[in-house]
Short mmCIF file of C-alpha atoms in Angstrom, two decimals:
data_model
loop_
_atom_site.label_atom_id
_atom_site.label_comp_id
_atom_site.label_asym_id
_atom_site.label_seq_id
_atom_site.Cartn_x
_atom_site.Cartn_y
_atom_site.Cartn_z
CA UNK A 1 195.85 -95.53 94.43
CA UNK A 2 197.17 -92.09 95.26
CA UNK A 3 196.68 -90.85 99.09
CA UNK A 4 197.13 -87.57 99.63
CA UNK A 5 197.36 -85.86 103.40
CA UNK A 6 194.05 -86.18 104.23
CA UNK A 7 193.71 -89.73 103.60
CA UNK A 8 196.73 -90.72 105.23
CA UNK A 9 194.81 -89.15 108.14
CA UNK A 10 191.27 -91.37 107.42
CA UNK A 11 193.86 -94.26 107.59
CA UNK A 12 194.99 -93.41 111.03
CA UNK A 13 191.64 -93.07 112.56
CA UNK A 14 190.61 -95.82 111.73
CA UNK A 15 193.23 -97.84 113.43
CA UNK A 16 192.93 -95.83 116.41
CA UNK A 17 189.10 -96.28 116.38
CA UNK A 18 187.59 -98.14 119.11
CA UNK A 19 183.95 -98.52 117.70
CA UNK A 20 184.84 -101.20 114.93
CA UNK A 21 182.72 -103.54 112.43
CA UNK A 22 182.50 -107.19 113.73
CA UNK A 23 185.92 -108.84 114.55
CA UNK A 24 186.85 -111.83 113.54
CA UNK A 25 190.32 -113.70 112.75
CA UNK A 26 190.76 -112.95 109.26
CA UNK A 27 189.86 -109.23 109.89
CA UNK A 28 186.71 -107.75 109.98
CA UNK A 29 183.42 -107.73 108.75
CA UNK A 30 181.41 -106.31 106.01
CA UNK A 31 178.21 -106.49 104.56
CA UNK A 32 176.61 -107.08 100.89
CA UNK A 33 173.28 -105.77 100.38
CA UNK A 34 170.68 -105.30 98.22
CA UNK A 35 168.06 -103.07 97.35
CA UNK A 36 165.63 -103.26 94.42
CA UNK A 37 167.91 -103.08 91.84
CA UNK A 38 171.11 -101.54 93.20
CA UNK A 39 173.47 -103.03 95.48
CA UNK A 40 175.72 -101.68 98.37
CA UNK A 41 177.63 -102.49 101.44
CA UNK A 42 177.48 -101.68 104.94
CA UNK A 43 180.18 -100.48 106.60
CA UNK A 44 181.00 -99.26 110.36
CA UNK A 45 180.37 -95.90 110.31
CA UNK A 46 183.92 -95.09 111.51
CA UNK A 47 184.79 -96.00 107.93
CA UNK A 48 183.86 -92.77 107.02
CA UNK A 49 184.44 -90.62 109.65
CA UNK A 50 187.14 -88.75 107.91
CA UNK A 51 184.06 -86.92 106.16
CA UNK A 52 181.66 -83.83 108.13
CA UNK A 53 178.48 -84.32 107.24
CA UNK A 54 176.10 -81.46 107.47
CA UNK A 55 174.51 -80.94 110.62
CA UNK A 56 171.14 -82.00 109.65
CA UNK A 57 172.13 -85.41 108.02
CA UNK A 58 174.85 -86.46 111.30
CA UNK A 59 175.70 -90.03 110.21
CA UNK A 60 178.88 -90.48 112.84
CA UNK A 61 176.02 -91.12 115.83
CA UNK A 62 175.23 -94.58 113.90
CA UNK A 63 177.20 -97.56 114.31
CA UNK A 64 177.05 -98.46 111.05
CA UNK A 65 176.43 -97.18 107.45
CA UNK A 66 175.12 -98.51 104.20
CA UNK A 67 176.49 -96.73 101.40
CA UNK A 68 175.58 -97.23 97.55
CA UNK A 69 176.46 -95.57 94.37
CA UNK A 70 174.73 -94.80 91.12
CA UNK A 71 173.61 -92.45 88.78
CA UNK A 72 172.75 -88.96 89.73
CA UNK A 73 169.17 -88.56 88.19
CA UNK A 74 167.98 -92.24 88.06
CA UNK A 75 169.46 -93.79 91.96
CA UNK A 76 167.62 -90.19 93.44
CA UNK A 77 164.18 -91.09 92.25
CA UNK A 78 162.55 -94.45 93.18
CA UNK A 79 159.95 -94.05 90.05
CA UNK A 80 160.91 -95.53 86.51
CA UNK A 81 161.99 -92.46 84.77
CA UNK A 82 162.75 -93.77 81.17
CA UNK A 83 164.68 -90.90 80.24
CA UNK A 84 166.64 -90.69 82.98
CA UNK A 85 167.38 -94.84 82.30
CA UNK A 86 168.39 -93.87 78.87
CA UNK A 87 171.15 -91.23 79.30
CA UNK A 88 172.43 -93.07 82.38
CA UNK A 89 173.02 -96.14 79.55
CA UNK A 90 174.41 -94.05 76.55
CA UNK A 91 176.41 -91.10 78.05
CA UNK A 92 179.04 -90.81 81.36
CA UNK A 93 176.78 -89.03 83.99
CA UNK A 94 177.24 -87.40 86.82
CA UNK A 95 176.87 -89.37 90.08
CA UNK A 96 175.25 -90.33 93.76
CA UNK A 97 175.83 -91.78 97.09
CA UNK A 98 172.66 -93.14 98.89
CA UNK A 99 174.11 -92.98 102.50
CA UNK A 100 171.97 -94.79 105.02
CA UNK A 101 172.34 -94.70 109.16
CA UNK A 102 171.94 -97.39 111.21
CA UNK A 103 172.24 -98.93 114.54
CA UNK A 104 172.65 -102.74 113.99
CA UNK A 105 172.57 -105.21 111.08
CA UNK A 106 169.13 -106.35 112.10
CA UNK A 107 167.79 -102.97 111.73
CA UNK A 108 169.51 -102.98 108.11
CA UNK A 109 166.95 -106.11 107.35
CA UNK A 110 164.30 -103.48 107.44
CA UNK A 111 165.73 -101.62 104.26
CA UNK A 112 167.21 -104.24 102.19
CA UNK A 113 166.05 -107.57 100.55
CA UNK A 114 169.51 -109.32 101.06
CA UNK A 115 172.47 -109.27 103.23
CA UNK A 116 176.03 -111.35 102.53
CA UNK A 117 178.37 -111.32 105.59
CA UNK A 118 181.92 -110.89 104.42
CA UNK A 119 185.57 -111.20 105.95
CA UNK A 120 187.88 -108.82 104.93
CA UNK A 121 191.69 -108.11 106.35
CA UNK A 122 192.63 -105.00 108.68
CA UNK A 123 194.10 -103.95 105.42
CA UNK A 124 191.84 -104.71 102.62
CA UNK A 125 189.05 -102.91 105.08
CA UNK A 126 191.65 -99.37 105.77
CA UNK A 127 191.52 -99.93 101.14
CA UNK A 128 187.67 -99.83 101.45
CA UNK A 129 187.15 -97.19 103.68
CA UNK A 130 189.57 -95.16 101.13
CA UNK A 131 188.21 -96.11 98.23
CA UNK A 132 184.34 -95.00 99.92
CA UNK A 133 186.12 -91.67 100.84
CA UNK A 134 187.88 -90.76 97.24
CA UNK A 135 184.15 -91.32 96.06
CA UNK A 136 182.39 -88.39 97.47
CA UNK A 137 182.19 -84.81 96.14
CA UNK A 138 183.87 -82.91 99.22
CA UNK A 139 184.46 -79.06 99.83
CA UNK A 140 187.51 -78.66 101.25
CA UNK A 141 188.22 -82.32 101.13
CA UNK A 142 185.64 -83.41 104.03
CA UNK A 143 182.19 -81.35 103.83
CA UNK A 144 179.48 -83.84 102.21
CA UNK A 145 177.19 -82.16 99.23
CA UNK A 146 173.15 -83.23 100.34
CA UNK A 147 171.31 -84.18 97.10
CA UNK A 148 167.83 -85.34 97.59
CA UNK A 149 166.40 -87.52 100.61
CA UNK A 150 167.04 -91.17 100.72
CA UNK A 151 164.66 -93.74 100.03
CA UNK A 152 164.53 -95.03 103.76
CA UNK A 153 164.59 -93.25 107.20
CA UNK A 154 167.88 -91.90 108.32
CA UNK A 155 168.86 -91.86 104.85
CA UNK A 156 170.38 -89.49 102.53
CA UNK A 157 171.89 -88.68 99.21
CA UNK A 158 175.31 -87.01 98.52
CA UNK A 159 177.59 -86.11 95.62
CA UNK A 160 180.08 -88.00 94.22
CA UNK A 161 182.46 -87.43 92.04
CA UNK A 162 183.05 -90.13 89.98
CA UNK A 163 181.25 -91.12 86.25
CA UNK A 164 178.53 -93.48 86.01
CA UNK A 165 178.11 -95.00 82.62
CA UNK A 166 176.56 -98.10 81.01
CA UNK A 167 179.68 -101.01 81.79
CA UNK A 168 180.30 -99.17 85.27
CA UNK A 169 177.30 -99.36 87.32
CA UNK A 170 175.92 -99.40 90.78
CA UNK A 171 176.66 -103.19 90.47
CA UNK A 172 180.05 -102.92 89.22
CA UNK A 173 181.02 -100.27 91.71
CA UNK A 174 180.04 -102.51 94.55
CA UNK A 175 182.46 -105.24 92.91
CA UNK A 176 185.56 -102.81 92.91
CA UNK A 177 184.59 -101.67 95.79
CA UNK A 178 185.16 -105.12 97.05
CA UNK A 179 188.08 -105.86 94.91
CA UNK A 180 189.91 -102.76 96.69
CA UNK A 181 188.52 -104.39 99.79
CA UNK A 182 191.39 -107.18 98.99
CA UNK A 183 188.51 -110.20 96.80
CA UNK A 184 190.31 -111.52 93.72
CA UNK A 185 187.70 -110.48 91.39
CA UNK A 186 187.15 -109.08 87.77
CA UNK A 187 184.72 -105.81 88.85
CA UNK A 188 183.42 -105.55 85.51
CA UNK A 189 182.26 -109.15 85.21
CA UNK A 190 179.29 -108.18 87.75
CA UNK A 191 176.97 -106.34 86.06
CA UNK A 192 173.81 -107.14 87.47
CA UNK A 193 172.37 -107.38 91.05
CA UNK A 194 172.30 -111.43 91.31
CA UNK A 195 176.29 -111.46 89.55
CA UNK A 196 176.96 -109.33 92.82
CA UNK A 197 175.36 -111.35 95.35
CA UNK A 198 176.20 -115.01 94.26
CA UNK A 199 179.35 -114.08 93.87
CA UNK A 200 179.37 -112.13 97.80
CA UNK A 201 178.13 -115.47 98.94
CA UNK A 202 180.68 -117.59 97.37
CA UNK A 203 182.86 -115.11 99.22
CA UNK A 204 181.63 -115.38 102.55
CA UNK A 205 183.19 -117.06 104.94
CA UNK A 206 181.71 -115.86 108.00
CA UNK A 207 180.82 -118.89 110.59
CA UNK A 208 177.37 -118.05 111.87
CA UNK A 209 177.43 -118.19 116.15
CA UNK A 210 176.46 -121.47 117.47
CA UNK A 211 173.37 -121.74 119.15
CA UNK A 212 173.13 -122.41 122.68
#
């Protein structure tokens, strides 16, 4: 993966951060999810803090963000729009982030039907929050571009600037996602919502807290 200046910058931040995703001794923690049909992951929100978002959509007073990807037209509106199905299937599209605020993972229960805890090394999660970055649409490499309002509160969608198309979709960019997040996986082998989460819960191997 090429870095440029800028994202040898993100890197740095984020090992000087002091607001961090769960610790644990293989690394740190990140989150499956799902939502209808797409799926995401949650991420602290110091992940992404090498990107300004406009003033009106401030994402860096969360402590965590859920971020998901898909096609431009069909991920921004929640009705079935069979046209908008179509050309996302046949034709590379143009395409979305659906970036979503929050304050704690049980909050996050409110907005999704499934979350998969998973462990991921200091490095695999400094690959993540790089990959996440090189997917938005930027001016001047940090500005966010606003598309329409998210589907839940505190939400929001943004530009990217990568191609959706039929064999690479919200599914399969959660998979390399989590392949550049340091999982041995084939990306492309996940194309549906339940691929995605049986594999994240093969994958986890977070040990739930005891109960006193």
């Amino acid at each position: 993966m090429k870095l440029n200046t800028f994202s040898l910058l993100l890197l740095s931040m984020l090992a000087c951060s002091h607001q961090e995703t769960e610790l644990t001794e293989e690394g740190k923690v990140i989150y499956v999810v799902s939502q209808g049909w797409h799926t995401g992951l949650i991420v602290s929100s110091t992940c992404l803090e090498g990107i300004s978002w406009p003033d009106e959509y401030d994402f860096s007073k969360f402590n965590f963000l859920l971020v998901g990807w898909g096609d431009k037209d069909y991920y921004q509106h929640s009705d079935f729009n069979l046209w908008y199905g179509i050309k996302a299937a046949l034709w590379p599209t143009a395409s979305v982030l659906q970036v979503a605020g929050i304050n704690d993972i049980q909050g996050a229960e409110r907005i999704t039907d499934e979350i998969i805890p998973i462990s991921i090394s200091n490095e695999g999660y400094e690959n993540l929050c790089l990959f996440l970055y090189e997917n938005f649409e930027l001016e001047n490499d940090t500005l966010a571009i606003p598309g329409e309002k998210g589907f839940s509160l505190n939400s929001r969608f943004f530009m990217g600037n990568q191609k959706y198309y039929l064999t690479k979709n919200s599914n399969v960019w959660t998979a390399i996602a989590l392949k550049e997040a340091g999982l041995d996986i084939n990306p492309y082998s996940y194309q549906t919502k339940e691929m995605v989460l049986k594999m994240a819960k093969k994958k986890s191997n977070v040990r739930k807290k005891e109960e006193k």
